[in-house]
Short mmCIF file of C-alpha atoms and ligand atoms in Angstrom, two decimals:
data_model
loop_
_atom_site.label_atom_id
_atom_site.label_comp_id
_atom_site.label_asym_id
_atom_site.label_seq_id
_atom_site.Cartn_x
_atom_site.Cartn_y
_atom_site.Cartn_z
CA ALA A 1 0.00 0.00 0.00
CA PRO A 2 1.32 3.53 -0.78
CA GLY A 3 0.75 4.64 2.85
CA SER A 4 3.00 2.02 4.32
CA ARG A 5 5.54 2.57 1.57
CA SER A 6 5.88 6.23 2.45
CA ALA A 7 6.05 5.38 6.16
CA ALA A 8 8.91 3.01 5.40
CA LEU A 9 10.62 5.68 3.34
CA ARG A 10 10.24 8.22 6.11
CA ALA A 11 11.65 5.75 8.66
CA ARG A 12 14.63 5.14 6.41
CA MET A 13 15.28 8.86 6.02
CA GLU A 14 15.04 9.38 9.78
CA GLU A 15 17.57 6.58 10.29
CA ARG A 16 19.94 8.29 7.86
CA LEU A 17 19.60 11.62 9.62
CA LEU A 18 20.25 10.03 13.01
CA GLY A 19 23.28 8.26 11.52
CA ALA A 20 24.60 11.57 10.19
CA ARG A 21 24.04 13.30 13.54
CA PHE A 22 25.79 10.45 15.35
CA ARG A 23 28.84 10.70 13.10
CA TYR A 24 28.95 14.47 13.54
CA ILE A 25 28.69 14.35 17.35
CA ASN A 26 31.23 11.54 17.48
CA GLN A 27 33.67 13.60 15.44
CA GLN A 28 33.17 16.58 17.75
CA LEU A 29 33.89 14.45 20.82
CA TYR A 30 37.19 13.25 19.37
CA THR A 31 38.31 16.67 18.17
CA SER A 32 37.47 18.87 21.16
CA SER A 33 38.67 19.03 24.73
CA SER A 34 36.78 17.20 27.45
CA ARG A 35 35.47 20.55 28.71
CA GLU A 36 34.04 21.41 25.30
CA ALA A 37 32.43 17.94 25.16
CA ALA A 38 30.85 18.57 28.56
CA GLN A 39 29.52 21.88 27.27
CA LEU A 40 28.12 20.24 24.12
CA PHE A 41 26.11 17.66 26.05
CA ARG A 42 24.98 20.18 28.64
CA SER A 43 23.59 22.48 25.97
CA ASP A 44 22.07 19.66 23.90
CA PRO A 45 21.04 16.60 25.94
CA GLU A 46 19.46 15.05 22.85
CA ALA A 47 22.94 14.90 21.31
CA PHE A 48 23.97 12.52 24.08
CA GLU A 49 21.04 10.21 23.42
CA ILE A 50 21.82 10.13 19.70
CA TYR A 51 25.49 9.56 20.39
CA HIS A 52 24.82 6.61 22.67
CA ARG A 53 22.38 4.97 20.33
CA GLY A 54 24.90 5.22 17.51
CA PHE A 55 27.73 4.00 19.74
CA SER A 56 25.79 0.88 20.77
CA ARG A 57 24.98 0.11 17.16
CA GLN A 58 28.59 0.40 16.11
CA LEU A 59 29.64 -1.94 18.90
CA GLN A 60 27.08 -4.52 17.90
CA ARG A 61 29.05 -4.97 14.68
CA TRP A 62 32.08 -6.09 16.68
CA PRO A 63 32.43 -9.77 17.56
CA GLU A 64 33.37 -8.80 21.11
CA ASN A 65 32.72 -5.80 23.35
CA PRO A 66 35.91 -4.80 25.20
CA VAL A 67 33.90 -3.98 28.30
CA ASP A 68 33.28 -7.73 28.69
CA ARG A 69 37.04 -8.36 28.71
CA ILE A 70 37.46 -5.79 31.47
CA ILE A 71 34.64 -7.37 33.46
CA ARG A 72 36.30 -10.80 33.16
CA TYR A 73 39.59 -9.27 34.26
CA LEU A 74 37.98 -7.67 37.34
CA ARG A 75 36.23 -10.91 38.29
CA ARG A 76 39.61 -12.64 38.47
CA ARG A 77 40.84 -10.06 40.98
CA PRO A 78 39.65 -9.42 44.57
CA ALA A 79 36.18 -7.91 44.87
CA SER A 80 37.57 -5.60 47.56
CA LEU A 81 39.37 -3.49 44.94
CA VAL A 82 37.81 -0.06 44.39
CA VAL A 83 37.28 0.79 40.71
CA ALA A 84 36.80 4.10 38.85
CA ASP A 85 35.14 3.84 35.44
CA PHE A 86 35.98 6.97 33.40
CA GLY A 87 33.35 7.52 30.67
CA CYS A 88 31.21 4.68 31.99
CA GLY A 89 28.34 4.93 29.48
CA ASP A 90 25.60 2.58 30.68
CA CYS A 91 27.62 1.38 33.72
CA LYS A 92 27.90 -2.21 32.54
CA ILE A 93 31.03 -2.70 34.65
CA ALA A 94 29.36 -1.48 37.86
CA THR A 95 26.36 -3.76 37.32
CA SER A 96 28.50 -6.82 36.49
CA VAL A 97 31.08 -6.99 39.29
CA ARG A 98 30.91 -7.07 43.08
CA ASN A 99 33.50 -4.32 43.52
CA LYS A 100 32.71 -0.76 44.51
CA VAL A 101 32.71 1.06 41.16
CA HIS A 102 32.69 4.86 40.84
CA CYS A 103 31.01 5.67 37.52
CA PHE A 104 31.78 8.95 35.72
CA ASP A 105 30.19 10.33 32.59
CA LEU A 106 28.98 13.61 31.13
CA VAL A 107 25.30 12.66 31.25
CA PRO A 108 23.63 10.00 33.42
CA LEU A 109 22.49 7.00 31.37
CA SER A 110 22.01 5.26 34.73
CA PRO A 111 21.40 6.46 38.31
CA LEU A 112 24.82 5.05 39.18
CA VAL A 113 26.57 7.78 37.20
CA THR A 114 28.28 10.74 38.82
CA VAL A 115 28.06 13.50 36.24
CA CYS A 116 31.40 15.21 35.69
CA ASP A 117 34.17 15.84 33.22
CA MET A 118 36.63 12.96 33.48
CA ALA A 119 39.48 15.49 33.62
CA GLU A 120 38.21 16.42 37.09
CA VAL A 121 36.53 13.66 39.08
CA PRO A 122 35.27 14.09 42.66
CA LEU A 123 37.58 11.49 44.24
CA ALA A 124 40.33 11.89 46.79
CA ALA A 125 43.94 11.37 45.72
CA GLU A 126 45.15 7.75 45.83
CA SER A 127 41.71 6.38 46.62
CA VAL A 128 41.16 3.75 43.91
CA ASP A 129 42.82 0.45 43.00
CA VAL A 130 41.72 0.18 39.37
CA ALA A 131 40.98 2.96 36.85
CA VAL A 132 39.23 2.03 33.60
CA PHE A 133 38.95 3.85 30.26
CA CYS A 134 36.93 1.61 27.98
CA LEU A 135 36.62 3.30 24.57
CA ALA A 136 36.51 6.56 26.51
CA LEU A 137 39.80 8.36 25.80
CA MET A 138 38.01 10.90 23.66
CA GLY A 139 39.09 14.45 24.49
CA THR A 140 42.07 16.22 22.91
CA ASN A 141 43.38 16.86 26.46
CA LEU A 142 44.38 13.21 26.94
CA GLN A 143 47.36 14.12 29.09
CA GLU A 144 45.23 16.04 31.57
CA ILE A 145 42.70 13.19 31.69
CA LEU A 146 45.37 10.57 32.34
CA GLU A 147 47.02 12.78 34.97
CA GLU A 148 43.67 12.82 36.74
CA ALA A 149 43.58 9.01 36.65
CA ASN A 150 47.10 9.00 38.07
CA ARG A 151 46.02 11.33 40.88
CA VAL A 152 43.16 9.11 42.07
CA LEU A 153 45.05 5.81 41.71
CA LYS A 154 46.99 4.30 44.57
CA LEU A 155 50.67 3.62 43.94
CA GLY A 156 50.85 0.22 42.23
CA GLY A 157 47.18 0.51 41.22
CA THR A 158 46.00 -0.71 37.82
CA LEU A 159 45.02 1.36 34.79
CA MET A 160 43.10 -0.48 32.06
CA VAL A 161 42.76 1.15 28.66
CA ALA A 162 40.65 -0.38 25.88
CA GLU A 163 40.80 1.60 22.66
CA VAL A 164 39.93 1.19 18.99
CA ALA A 165 42.99 -0.35 17.30
CA SER A 166 42.97 2.08 14.36
CA ARG A 167 43.34 5.05 16.73
CA PHE A 168 46.95 4.17 17.53
CA GLU A 169 49.57 5.66 15.25
CA ASP A 170 52.37 4.07 17.23
CA VAL A 171 51.64 1.83 20.22
CA ARG A 172 55.25 1.97 21.42
CA ALA A 173 55.25 5.78 21.43
CA PHE A 174 51.96 5.68 23.33
CA VAL A 175 53.35 3.26 25.91
CA SER A 176 56.48 5.36 26.46
CA ALA A 177 54.38 8.51 26.83
CA MET A 178 52.39 6.62 29.45
CA ALA A 179 55.64 5.84 31.30
CA GLN A 180 56.30 9.58 31.44
CA LEU A 181 52.86 9.99 33.01
CA GLY A 182 53.72 7.51 35.75
CA PHE A 183 52.21 4.36 34.23
CA LYS A 184 54.37 1.29 33.71
CA SER A 185 53.21 -1.12 31.02
CA VAL A 186 52.11 -4.48 32.48
CA SER A 187 50.53 -6.21 29.48
CA LYS A 188 49.29 -5.55 25.98
CA ASP A 189 46.47 -7.63 24.57
CA LEU A 190 46.49 -7.21 20.80
CA SER A 191 44.38 -10.29 20.08
CA SER A 192 41.35 -8.41 18.75
CA PRO A 193 41.62 -6.70 15.35
CA PHE A 194 39.12 -4.11 16.63
CA PHE A 195 40.56 -2.92 19.91
CA LEU A 196 43.70 -2.94 22.05
CA LEU A 197 43.57 -3.74 25.72
CA LEU A 198 46.48 -2.19 27.61
CA GLU A 199 47.20 -2.74 31.27
CA PHE A 200 49.42 -0.37 33.25
CA ALA A 201 50.48 -0.03 36.87
CA LYS A 202 50.90 3.35 38.54
CA SER A 203 54.62 3.65 39.22
CA GLY A 204 54.69 7.24 40.44
CA SER A 205 53.55 10.78 39.72
CA PRO A 206 53.52 12.21 36.18
CA ARG A 207 56.56 14.14 35.00
CA PRO A 208 55.31 17.66 34.30
CA ARG A 209 56.11 17.99 30.62
CA PRO A 210 54.24 17.35 27.40
CA ALA A 211 53.93 13.73 26.27
CA PRO A 212 53.40 14.05 22.50
CA GLY A 213 53.41 10.27 21.94
CA LEU A 214 50.06 10.15 23.70
CA ARG A 215 48.27 11.33 20.59
CA LEU A 216 45.48 9.08 19.28
CA ARG A 217 43.68 9.42 15.98
CA PRO A 218 40.00 10.26 16.19
CA CYS A 219 37.74 7.28 15.57
CA LEU A 220 35.56 8.38 12.71
CA TYR A 221 32.81 6.14 11.38
CA LYS A 222 31.97 5.81 7.73
CA ARG A 223 28.53 6.25 6.36
CA ARG A 224 26.98 2.84 5.69
N1 LIG B 301 32.88 2.83 28.69
C1 LIG B 301 31.57 2.63 28.09
C2 LIG B 301 31.14 3.79 27.18
C3 LIG B 301 32.09 4.14 26.07
S1 LIG B 301 31.49 5.46 25.02
C4 LIG B 301 31.55 1.33 27.32
O1 LIG B 301 32.61 0.80 27.01
O2 LIG B 301 30.46 0.86 27.01
C5 LIG B 301 32.48 6.80 25.64
C6 LIG B 301 31.86 7.44 26.86
O3 LIG B 301 32.74 8.44 27.35
C7 LIG B 301 30.53 8.12 26.56
O4 LIG B 301 29.55 7.68 27.45
C8 LIG B 301 30.86 9.59 26.74
O5 LIG B 301 29.77 10.34 27.21
C9 LIG B 301 31.97 9.53 27.77
N2 LIG B 301 32.79 10.73 27.79
C10 LIG B 301 33.37 11.35 26.74
N3 LIG B 301 34.04 12.43 27.15
C11 LIG B 301 33.87 12.50 28.50
C12 LIG B 301 34.33 13.42 29.49
N4 LIG B 301 35.05 14.49 29.19
N5 LIG B 301 33.98 13.20 30.78
C13 LIG B 301 33.22 12.12 31.12
N6 LIG B 301 32.76 11.22 30.20
C14 LIG B 301 33.08 11.41 28.91
#
């Protein structure tokens, strides 16, 4: 019937528009500072909803979600460890492990979220055992964000980073920049073609100078 045909056409056009908005917001998140990202979502809460819908769809194309790897890792370690999840999204980590998990994001997708910019989280210095960035190293001020993770981590504490493989220009340069920020490399899991899972241990305070090797490419999605 013509009515249902035009409804289907309209639905398809709406999908396309949402896809375009997702790609645009995603690009903004990877090319602005974390403060600008906070401002974007504060001024346009709908942008956050569109972003998250698009993000979940992208992940569904992957054979494995890195957040599940991090959950398995945490389950192998004592439940007494305190965790901070930077850019927690829907808080899957907090709802899947027995540990105390502090969840930080720009907008609350769940009541467990503390709304803040990850460059400035409301935690005391050296108060957490494990800090997690799962597909969340988005701002251009990566150094500031990772210095904040260093501040809240206890000495010897664990930093887990899961990031899209294509974002790394040079993994070795990234790892040595991390050393400058007080994070010693513990293990690199390169088994997925989609993402890298890097484990670090806090070895000390950051050295106060630029760490250019920290740079990551933005993760831009193609139109499909
Ligand atoms: N870690 C989750 C979500 C990843 S999507 C998972 O793996 O499923 C990236 C998340 O980082 C988004 O929820 C986004 O809102 C958040 N984010 C991006 N910049 C942020 C910032 N400056 N402060 C806090 N959260 C941020």
